[in-house]
């Protein structure tokens, strides 16, 4: 078995060490004897949708997003859409998440997004939405993690914990499902109690952290879904010693509770 990961714009879209998510996926594969192949696609580079099982894009400041948005639309939209339709896993964080929607509106300026999910982001007046956050994901995403006991959430339903820092407010359209419900923190816009987006195996979220080392069960879920694309079914992943990961989760969760 081998996980083939493609990082989009790793130089431009990588704030708050979002690249740590890739390292974490690599380690969890290697610890289990699963091969891991890392490729990247930066400005002007196209990619073959059949050649990657998990596509990752991290966060970026408005300035970074301006630099990549048009290029992303021109050179990567088609392949990304084909990848999603073909069951590839896509994880997009913050600035990368915003660019999956229809647009990111900053005053008079409109940055066109990929339109892969039904959402819009607007830089409304008001403070940035900053802080520790915890969300409850939809039950079907968490299902297997709950069964395997690797939720790191103390026996309850797995919670995703992380950190958010965004000026943009994201509003899901009627055709979009959230990643989860906000337990603590702001989420997509600080108002509707929703966080992130999900469409098939595509996940967009505001949670940095990096997200995956704090939520090991989610990392394993993404690995299993990505491997299932070629294996035909989700493989049983060998359990790992997650003492450190569980500690990281507990501390992120406790920070979110403190507000
Ligand atoms: N530039 C975007 C915003 O502030 C995203 C920032 C980020 O990726 N943290 O809304």
PDB file of C-alpha atoms and ligand atoms in Angstrom:
ATOM      1  CA  UNK A   1       0.000   0.000   0.000  1.00  0.00           C
ATOM      2  CA  UNK A   2       1.126   3.509  -0.703  1.00  0.00           C
ATOM      3  CA  UNK A   3      -0.362   6.912   0.005  1.00  0.00           C
ATOM      4  CA  UNK A   4       0.344   9.434  -2.729  1.00  0.00           C
ATOM      5  CA  UNK A   5       0.014  12.962  -1.433  1.00  0.00           C
ATOM      6  CA  UNK A   6       0.054  16.097  -3.536  1.00  0.00           C
ATOM      7  CA  UNK A   7       0.747  19.430  -1.807  1.00  0.00           C
ATOM      8  CA  UNK A   8      -0.613  22.441  -3.669  1.00  0.00           C
ATOM      9  CA  UNK A   9       1.439  25.633  -3.414  1.00  0.00           C
ATOM     10  CA  UNK A  10       3.524  24.426  -0.440  1.00  0.00           C
ATOM     11  CA  UNK A  11       5.710  27.541  -0.600  1.00  0.00           C
ATOM     12  CA  UNK A  12       2.899  30.078  -0.798  1.00  0.00           C
ATOM     13  CA  UNK A  13       0.156  28.433   1.287  1.00  0.00           C
ATOM     14  CA  UNK A  14       1.756  27.412   4.559  1.00  0.00           C
ATOM     15  CA  UNK A  15       1.078  29.624   7.528  1.00  0.00           C
ATOM     16  CA  UNK A  16       1.030  28.484  11.162  1.00  0.00           C
ATOM     17  CA  UNK A  17       3.164  25.502  10.130  1.00  0.00           C
ATOM     18  CA  UNK A  18       0.274  23.954   8.231  1.00  0.00           C
ATOM     19  CA  UNK A  19       2.919  21.854   6.489  1.00  0.00           C
ATOM     20  CA  UNK A  20       3.115  19.883   9.744  1.00  0.00           C
ATOM     21  CA  UNK A  21      -0.036  18.106   8.617  1.00  0.00           C
ATOM     22  CA  UNK A  22       1.907  16.523   5.754  1.00  0.00           C
ATOM     23  CA  UNK A  23       4.707  15.399   8.037  1.00  0.00           C
ATOM     24  CA  UNK A  24       2.192  13.838  10.384  1.00  0.00           C
ATOM     25  CA  UNK A  25       0.498  11.894   7.584  1.00  0.00           C
ATOM     26  CA  UNK A  26       3.904  10.695   6.398  1.00  0.00           C
ATOM     27  CA  UNK A  27       4.924   9.469   9.848  1.00  0.00           C
ATOM     28  CA  UNK A  28       1.668   7.632  10.490  1.00  0.00           C
ATOM     29  CA  UNK A  29       2.030   5.841   7.164  1.00  0.00           C
ATOM     30  CA  UNK A  30       5.693   5.001   7.726  1.00  0.00           C
ATOM     31  CA  UNK A  31       5.103   3.716  11.256  1.00  0.00           C
ATOM     32  CA  UNK A  32       2.672   1.216   9.753  1.00  0.00           C
ATOM     33  CA  UNK A  33       4.837   0.196   6.815  1.00  0.00           C
ATOM     34  CA  UNK A  34       2.602   2.032   4.345  1.00  0.00           C
ATOM     35  CA  UNK A  35       4.519   3.734   1.525  1.00  0.00           C
ATOM     36  CA  UNK A  36       4.294   7.513   1.262  1.00  0.00           C
ATOM     37  CA  UNK A  37       4.964   9.528  -1.858  1.00  0.00           C
ATOM     38  CA  UNK A  38       5.002  13.313  -1.695  1.00  0.00           C
ATOM     39  CA  UNK A  39       4.630  15.485  -4.784  1.00  0.00           C
ATOM     40  CA  UNK A  40       3.927  19.180  -5.092  1.00  0.00           C
ATOM     41  CA  UNK A  41       2.376  21.514  -7.611  1.00  0.00           C
ATOM     42  CA  UNK A  42       3.244  25.186  -7.412  1.00  0.00           C
ATOM     43  CA  UNK A  43       2.530  28.150  -9.678  1.00  0.00           C
ATOM     44  CA  UNK A  44       1.973  27.212 -13.339  1.00  0.00           C
ATOM     45  CA  UNK A  45       2.274  23.486 -12.641  1.00  0.00           C
ATOM     46  CA  UNK A  46      -0.470  21.096 -13.687  1.00  0.00           C
ATOM     47  CA  UNK A  47      -1.067  17.641 -12.209  1.00  0.00           C
ATOM     48  CA  UNK A  48      -2.528  14.293 -13.185  1.00  0.00           C
ATOM     49  CA  UNK A  49      -5.682  13.623 -11.136  1.00  0.00           C
ATOM     50  CA  UNK A  50      -5.106   9.870 -11.299  1.00  0.00           C
ATOM     51  CA  UNK A  51      -1.655  10.139  -9.730  1.00  0.00           C
ATOM     52  CA  UNK A  52      -2.589  11.339  -6.218  1.00  0.00           C
ATOM     53  CA  UNK A  53      -4.868   9.990  -3.489  1.00  0.00           C
ATOM     54  CA  UNK A  54      -4.763  12.927  -1.066  1.00  0.00           C
ATOM     55  CA  UNK A  55      -4.449  16.561  -2.074  1.00  0.00           C
ATOM     56  CA  UNK A  56      -3.507  19.134   0.507  1.00  0.00           C
ATOM     57  CA  UNK A  57      -3.526  22.920   0.533  1.00  0.00           C
ATOM     58  CA  UNK A  58      -2.640  24.963   3.607  1.00  0.00           C
ATOM     59  CA  UNK A  59      -3.553  28.437   4.796  1.00  0.00           C
ATOM     60  CA  UNK A  60      -2.337  31.735   3.473  1.00  0.00           C
ATOM     61  CA  UNK A  61      -2.689  35.425   4.098  1.00  0.00           C
ATOM     62  CA  UNK A  62      -4.827  37.505   1.749  1.00  0.00           C
ATOM     63  CA  UNK A  63      -1.628  38.445  -0.053  1.00  0.00           C
ATOM     64  CA  UNK A  64      -0.648  34.792  -0.618  1.00  0.00           C
ATOM     65  CA  UNK A  65      -4.149  33.986  -1.802  1.00  0.00           C
ATOM     66  CA  UNK A  66      -4.021  36.795  -4.349  1.00  0.00           C
ATOM     67  CA  UNK A  67      -0.780  35.328  -5.655  1.00  0.00           C
ATOM     68  CA  UNK A  68      -2.154  31.834  -6.226  1.00  0.00           C
ATOM     69  CA  UNK A  69      -5.911  32.207  -6.873  1.00  0.00           C
ATOM     70  CA  UNK A  70      -5.847  32.937 -10.607  1.00  0.00           C
ATOM     71  CA  UNK A  71      -3.144  30.359 -11.218  1.00  0.00           C
ATOM     72  CA  UNK A  72      -5.110  27.773  -9.260  1.00  0.00           C
ATOM     73  CA  UNK A  73      -8.209  28.430 -11.338  1.00  0.00           C
ATOM     74  CA  UNK A  74      -6.308  28.223 -14.591  1.00  0.00           C
ATOM     75  CA  UNK A  75      -3.924  25.341 -14.004  1.00  0.00           C
ATOM     76  CA  UNK A  76      -5.489  23.192 -11.277  1.00  0.00           C
ATOM     77  CA  UNK A  77      -9.262  23.530 -11.148  1.00  0.00           C
ATOM     78  CA  UNK A  78     -10.022  20.898 -13.742  1.00  0.00           C
ATOM     79  CA  UNK A  79      -7.702  18.279 -12.242  1.00  0.00           C
ATOM     80  CA  UNK A  80      -8.917  19.024  -8.717  1.00  0.00           C
ATOM     81  CA  UNK A  81     -12.566  18.647  -9.744  1.00  0.00           C
ATOM     82  CA  UNK A  82     -11.737  15.341 -11.458  1.00  0.00           C
ATOM     83  CA  UNK A  83      -9.875  14.173  -8.334  1.00  0.00           C
ATOM     84  CA  UNK A  84     -12.843  14.921  -6.064  1.00  0.00           C
ATOM     85  CA  UNK A  85     -15.247  13.164  -8.441  1.00  0.00           C
ATOM     86  CA  UNK A  86     -12.932  10.171  -8.445  1.00  0.00           C
ATOM     87  CA  UNK A  87     -12.915   9.870  -4.644  1.00  0.00           C
ATOM     88  CA  UNK A  88      -9.577  11.477  -3.855  1.00  0.00           C
ATOM     89  CA  UNK A  89      -9.290  13.047  -0.414  1.00  0.00           C
ATOM     90  CA  UNK A  90      -8.828  16.814  -0.378  1.00  0.00           C
ATOM     91  CA  UNK A  91      -7.892  18.691   2.782  1.00  0.00           C
ATOM     92  CA  UNK A  92      -7.841  22.481   2.523  1.00  0.00           C
ATOM     93  CA  UNK A  93      -7.056  24.727   5.488  1.00  0.00           C
ATOM     94  CA  UNK A  94      -8.136  28.347   5.994  1.00  0.00           C
ATOM     95  CA  UNK A  95      -6.854  30.373   3.024  1.00  0.00           C
ATOM     96  CA  UNK A  96      -6.865  27.183   0.955  1.00  0.00           C
ATOM     97  CA  UNK A  97     -10.376  26.382   2.173  1.00  0.00           C
ATOM     98  CA  UNK A  98     -11.647  29.832   1.196  1.00  0.00           C
ATOM     99  CA  UNK A  99     -10.332  29.376  -2.339  1.00  0.00           C
ATOM    100  CA  UNK A 100     -12.405  26.213  -2.865  1.00  0.00           C
ATOM    101  CA  UNK A 101     -15.594  28.295  -2.793  1.00  0.00           C
ATOM    102  CA  UNK A 102     -17.047  30.662  -5.353  1.00  0.00           C
ATOM    103  CA  UNK A 103     -15.202  33.758  -4.232  1.00  0.00           C
ATOM    104  CA  UNK A 104     -13.443  35.720  -1.520  1.00  0.00           C
ATOM    105  CA  UNK A 105     -14.738  39.292  -1.407  1.00  0.00           C
ATOM    106  CA  UNK A 106     -12.481  41.955   0.123  1.00  0.00           C
ATOM    107  CA  UNK A 107     -14.248  45.304  -0.160  1.00  0.00           C
ATOM    108  CA  UNK A 108     -14.365  46.095  -3.872  1.00  0.00           C
ATOM    109  CA  UNK A 109     -12.000  43.307  -4.725  1.00  0.00           C
ATOM    110  CA  UNK A 110     -13.290  39.863  -5.629  1.00  0.00           C
ATOM    111  CA  UNK A 111     -10.897  36.956  -5.696  1.00  0.00           C
ATOM    112  CA  UNK A 112     -12.483  34.217  -7.788  1.00  0.00           C
ATOM    113  CA  UNK A 113     -12.371  30.777  -6.193  1.00  0.00           C
ATOM    114  CA  UNK A 114     -12.561  27.322  -7.739  1.00  0.00           C
ATOM    115  CA  UNK A 115     -16.299  26.866  -7.134  1.00  0.00           C
ATOM    116  CA  UNK A 116     -15.818  23.246  -6.069  1.00  0.00           C
ATOM    117  CA  UNK A 117     -18.075  23.746  -3.057  1.00  0.00           C
ATOM    118  CA  UNK A 118     -21.081  25.995  -2.578  1.00  0.00           C
ATOM    119  CA  UNK A 119     -19.702  28.712  -0.321  1.00  0.00           C
ATOM    120  CA  UNK A 120     -18.598  32.313  -0.329  1.00  0.00           C
ATOM    121  CA  UNK A 121     -16.206  34.211   1.866  1.00  0.00           C
ATOM    122  CA  UNK A 122     -16.509  37.900   2.653  1.00  0.00           C
ATOM    123  CA  UNK A 123     -14.105  40.149   4.524  1.00  0.00           C
ATOM    124  CA  UNK A 124     -16.784  41.972   6.526  1.00  0.00           C
ATOM    125  CA  UNK A 125     -16.021  44.780   8.945  1.00  0.00           C
ATOM    126  CA  UNK A 126     -15.283  43.528  12.428  1.00  0.00           C
ATOM    127  CA  UNK A 127     -12.438  41.867  14.246  1.00  0.00           C
ATOM    128  CA  UNK A 128     -10.574  38.839  12.963  1.00  0.00           C
ATOM    129  CA  UNK A 129     -11.938  35.570  14.275  1.00  0.00           C
ATOM    130  CA  UNK A 130      -9.055  34.321  16.366  1.00  0.00           C
ATOM    131  CA  UNK A 131      -8.717  31.676  19.040  1.00  0.00           C
ATOM    132  CA  UNK A 132      -8.830  28.058  20.005  1.00  0.00           C
ATOM    133  CA  UNK A 133     -11.747  26.160  18.613  1.00  0.00           C
ATOM    134  CA  UNK A 134     -13.429  22.793  19.020  1.00  0.00           C
ATOM    135  CA  UNK A 135     -15.986  21.291  16.694  1.00  0.00           C
ATOM    136  CA  UNK A 136     -18.145  18.197  16.623  1.00  0.00           C
ATOM    137  CA  UNK A 137     -17.883  16.552  13.220  1.00  0.00           C
ATOM    138  CA  UNK A 138     -20.726  14.794  11.469  1.00  0.00           C
ATOM    139  CA  UNK A 139     -21.192  11.293  12.877  1.00  0.00           C
ATOM    140  CA  UNK A 140     -20.321   9.464   9.661  1.00  0.00           C
ATOM    141  CA  UNK A 141     -16.889  11.113   9.528  1.00  0.00           C
ATOM    142  CA  UNK A 142     -16.174  10.127  13.101  1.00  0.00           C
ATOM    143  CA  UNK A 143     -17.774   6.671  13.028  1.00  0.00           C
ATOM    144  CA  UNK A 144     -14.804   4.391  12.688  1.00  0.00           C
ATOM    145  CA  UNK A 145     -12.589   6.511  14.903  1.00  0.00           C
ATOM    146  CA  UNK A 146     -15.139   6.193  17.648  1.00  0.00           C
ATOM    147  CA  UNK A 147     -15.213   2.428  17.240  1.00  0.00           C
ATOM    148  CA  UNK A 148     -11.423   2.166  17.387  1.00  0.00           C
ATOM    149  CA  UNK A 149     -11.263   4.362  20.474  1.00  0.00           C
ATOM    150  CA  UNK A 150      -8.671   6.708  18.985  1.00  0.00           C
ATOM    151  CA  UNK A 151     -10.796   9.802  19.322  1.00  0.00           C
ATOM    152  CA  UNK A 152      -8.608  11.192  22.041  1.00  0.00           C
ATOM    153  CA  UNK A 153     -11.684  12.903  23.371  1.00  0.00           C
ATOM    154  CA  UNK A 154     -12.110  10.946  26.541  1.00  0.00           C
ATOM    155  CA  UNK A 155     -14.690   8.440  25.432  1.00  0.00           C
ATOM    156  CA  UNK A 156     -17.244  10.892  24.023  1.00  0.00           C
ATOM    157  CA  UNK A 157     -17.690  11.472  20.337  1.00  0.00           C
ATOM    158  CA  UNK A 158     -14.448  12.556  18.674  1.00  0.00           C
ATOM    159  CA  UNK A 159     -14.004  16.280  18.654  1.00  0.00           C
ATOM    160  CA  UNK A 160     -11.765  18.218  16.287  1.00  0.00           C
ATOM    161  CA  UNK A 161      -9.682  20.778  18.148  1.00  0.00           C
ATOM    162  CA  UNK A 162      -7.500  23.466  16.652  1.00  0.00           C
ATOM    163  CA  UNK A 163      -6.792  27.143  16.255  1.00  0.00           C
ATOM    164  CA  UNK A 164      -8.396  29.675  13.937  1.00  0.00           C
ATOM    165  CA  UNK A 165      -7.302  33.092  12.731  1.00  0.00           C
ATOM    166  CA  UNK A 166      -9.222  34.544   9.840  1.00  0.00           C
ATOM    167  CA  UNK A 167     -10.645  37.859   8.741  1.00  0.00           C
ATOM    168  CA  UNK A 168     -12.868  36.292   6.098  1.00  0.00           C
ATOM    169  CA  UNK A 169     -16.325  35.051   7.070  1.00  0.00           C
ATOM    170  CA  UNK A 170     -17.450  32.007   5.145  1.00  0.00           C
ATOM    171  CA  UNK A 171     -21.114  31.356   4.388  1.00  0.00           C
ATOM    172  CA  UNK A 172     -22.208  27.949   3.145  1.00  0.00           C
ATOM    173  CA  UNK A 173     -24.774  27.856   0.364  1.00  0.00           C
ATOM    174  CA  UNK A 174     -27.738  25.473   0.369  1.00  0.00           C
ATOM    175  CA  UNK A 175     -25.713  22.890  -1.522  1.00  0.00           C
ATOM    176  CA  UNK A 176     -22.962  22.646   1.086  1.00  0.00           C
ATOM    177  CA  UNK A 177     -22.577  20.492   4.208  1.00  0.00           C
ATOM    178  CA  UNK A 178     -20.429  21.740   7.092  1.00  0.00           C
ATOM    179  CA  UNK A 179     -17.518  19.738   8.458  1.00  0.00           C
ATOM    180  CA  UNK A 180     -19.043  20.080  11.902  1.00  0.00           C
ATOM    181  CA  UNK A 181     -20.800  22.159  14.546  1.00  0.00           C
ATOM    182  CA  UNK A 182     -18.917  24.647  16.665  1.00  0.00           C
ATOM    183  CA  UNK A 183     -18.591  23.678  20.322  1.00  0.00           C
ATOM    184  CA  UNK A 184     -16.197  26.488  21.192  1.00  0.00           C
ATOM    185  CA  UNK A 185     -14.752  29.219  19.033  1.00  0.00           C
ATOM    186  CA  UNK A 186     -16.036  31.087  15.979  1.00  0.00           C
ATOM    187  CA  UNK A 187     -16.092  28.665  13.047  1.00  0.00           C
ATOM    188  CA  UNK A 188     -17.015  29.753   9.540  1.00  0.00           C
ATOM    189  CA  UNK A 189     -18.404  33.166  10.406  1.00  0.00           C
ATOM    190  CA  UNK A 190     -18.945  33.470  14.164  1.00  0.00           C
ATOM    191  CA  UNK A 191     -22.713  33.416  13.730  1.00  0.00           C
ATOM    192  CA  UNK A 192     -24.258  30.258  12.364  1.00  0.00           C
ATOM    193  CA  UNK A 193     -22.410  27.731  14.539  1.00  0.00           C
ATOM    194  CA  UNK A 194     -20.994  25.862  11.556  1.00  0.00           C
ATOM    195  CA  UNK A 195     -17.395  25.070  10.771  1.00  0.00           C
ATOM    196  CA  UNK A 196     -15.764  24.017   7.525  1.00  0.00           C
ATOM    197  CA  UNK A 197     -17.245  22.203   4.594  1.00  0.00           C
ATOM    198  CA  UNK A 198     -17.469  18.636   3.369  1.00  0.00           C
ATOM    199  CA  UNK A 199     -18.269  17.228  -0.035  1.00  0.00           C
ATOM    200  CA  UNK A 200     -17.571  13.534  -0.575  1.00  0.00           C
ATOM    201  CA  UNK A 201     -13.958  13.164   0.560  1.00  0.00           C
ATOM    202  CA  UNK A 202     -13.219  16.869   0.350  1.00  0.00           C
ATOM    203  CA  UNK A 203     -12.782  18.712   3.637  1.00  0.00           C
ATOM    204  CA  UNK A 204     -12.267  22.440   4.067  1.00  0.00           C
ATOM    205  CA  UNK A 205     -11.676  23.898   7.522  1.00  0.00           C
ATOM    206  CA  UNK A 206     -10.408  26.985   9.300  1.00  0.00           C
ATOM    207  CA  UNK A 207      -8.518  24.873  11.825  1.00  0.00           C
ATOM    208  CA  UNK A 208      -4.767  25.278  11.851  1.00  0.00           C
ATOM    209  CA  UNK A 209      -2.612  24.026  14.528  1.00  0.00           C
ATOM    210  CA  UNK A 210      -1.444  22.052  12.667  1.00  0.00           C
ATOM    211  CA  UNK A 211      -4.750  20.319  12.635  1.00  0.00           C
ATOM    212  CA  UNK A 212      -3.809  16.659  12.218  1.00  0.00           C
ATOM    213  CA  UNK A 213      -1.240  16.123  15.017  1.00  0.00           C
ATOM    214  CA  UNK A 214      -3.893  17.391  17.439  1.00  0.00           C
ATOM    215  CA  UNK A 215      -6.543  15.112  15.976  1.00  0.00           C
ATOM    216  CA  UNK A 216      -4.849  11.827  15.183  1.00  0.00           C
ATOM    217  CA  UNK A 217      -8.111  10.011  14.501  1.00  0.00           C
ATOM    218  CA  UNK A 218      -8.870  12.477  11.718  1.00  0.00           C
ATOM    219  CA  UNK A 219      -5.435  11.907  10.189  1.00  0.00           C
ATOM    220  CA  UNK A 220      -6.096   8.156  10.208  1.00  0.00           C
ATOM    221  CA  UNK A 221      -9.521   8.679   8.715  1.00  0.00           C
ATOM    222  CA  UNK A 222      -8.011  10.641   5.834  1.00  0.00           C
ATOM    223  CA  UNK A 223      -5.314   8.004   5.324  1.00  0.00           C
ATOM    224  CA  UNK A 224      -7.912   5.200   5.239  1.00  0.00           C
ATOM    225  CA  UNK A 225     -10.178   7.077   2.825  1.00  0.00           C
ATOM    226  CA  UNK A 226      -7.251   7.935   0.559  1.00  0.00           C
ATOM    227  CA  UNK A 227      -5.984   4.342   0.497  1.00  0.00           C
ATOM    228  CA  UNK A 228      -9.505   3.041  -0.171  1.00  0.00           C
ATOM    229  CA  UNK A 229      -9.525   4.856  -3.468  1.00  0.00           C
ATOM    230  CA  UNK A 230      -7.194   2.303  -5.034  1.00  0.00           C
ATOM    231  CA  UNK A 231      -7.695  -0.597  -2.626  1.00  0.00           C
ATOM    232  CA  UNK A 232     -11.468  -0.606  -3.180  1.00  0.00           C
ATOM    233  CA  UNK A 233     -12.221  -0.649   0.559  1.00  0.00           C
ATOM    234  CA  UNK A 234     -10.864   1.106   3.617  1.00  0.00           C
ATOM    235  CA  UNK A 235      -7.932  -0.860   5.011  1.00  0.00           C
ATOM    236  CA  UNK A 236      -7.745  -1.688   8.697  1.00  0.00           C
ATOM    237  CA  UNK A 237      -5.003   0.588  10.035  1.00  0.00           C
ATOM    238  CA  UNK A 238      -2.749  -0.853  12.719  1.00  0.00           C
ATOM    239  CA  UNK A 239      -3.138   1.016  16.026  1.00  0.00           C
ATOM    240  CA  UNK A 240      -0.246   3.256  17.068  1.00  0.00           C
ATOM    241  CA  UNK A 241       0.940   4.484  20.428  1.00  0.00           C
ATOM    242  CA  UNK A 242      -0.929   7.779  20.474  1.00  0.00           C
ATOM    243  CA  UNK A 243      -0.007   8.935  23.986  1.00  0.00           C
ATOM    244  CA  UNK A 244       1.599  12.154  22.736  1.00  0.00           C
ATOM    245  CA  UNK A 245      -1.168  12.788  20.219  1.00  0.00           C
ATOM    246  CA  UNK A 246      -3.830  12.239  22.867  1.00  0.00           C
ATOM    247  CA  UNK A 247      -2.008  14.752  25.078  1.00  0.00           C
ATOM    248  CA  UNK A 248      -1.873  17.279  22.233  1.00  0.00           C
ATOM    249  CA  UNK A 249      -5.579  16.800  21.656  1.00  0.00           C
ATOM    250  CA  UNK A 250      -6.440  17.183  25.336  1.00  0.00           C
ATOM    251  CA  UNK A 251      -4.449  20.360  25.622  1.00  0.00           C
ATOM    252  CA  UNK A 252      -5.978  21.874  22.453  1.00  0.00           C
ATOM    253  CA  UNK A 253      -9.434  20.907  23.658  1.00  0.00           C
ATOM    254  CA  UNK A 254      -8.806  22.387  27.112  1.00  0.00           C
ATOM    255  CA  UNK A 255      -7.527  25.615  25.505  1.00  0.00           C
ATOM    256  CA  UNK A 256     -10.734  25.867  23.472  1.00  0.00           C
ATOM    257  CA  UNK A 257     -12.817  25.354  26.610  1.00  0.00           C
ATOM    258  CA  UNK A 258     -10.980  28.191  28.347  1.00  0.00           C
ATOM    259  CA  UNK A 259     -11.914  30.397  25.367  1.00  0.00           C
TER     260      UNK A 259
HETATM  261  N1  LIG B   1      -6.461  35.456   4.480  1.00  0.00           N
HETATM  262  C1  LIG B   1      -7.529  34.746   5.018  1.00  0.00           C
HETATM  263  C2  LIG B   1      -8.306  35.483   6.099  1.00  0.00           C
HETATM  264  O1  LIG B   1      -7.730  36.186   6.919  1.00  0.00           O
HETATM  265  C3  LIG B   1      -7.032  33.404   5.526  1.00  0.00           C
HETATM  266  C4  LIG B   1      -6.022  33.498   6.614  1.00  0.00           C
HETATM  267  C5  LIG B   1      -5.469  32.180   7.007  1.00  0.00           C
HETATM  268  O2  LIG B   1      -5.215  31.272   6.195  1.00  0.00           O
HETATM  269  N2  LIG B   1      -5.187  32.082   8.294  1.00  0.00           N
HETATM  270  O3  LIG B   1      -9.493  35.366   6.149  1.00  0.00           O
END
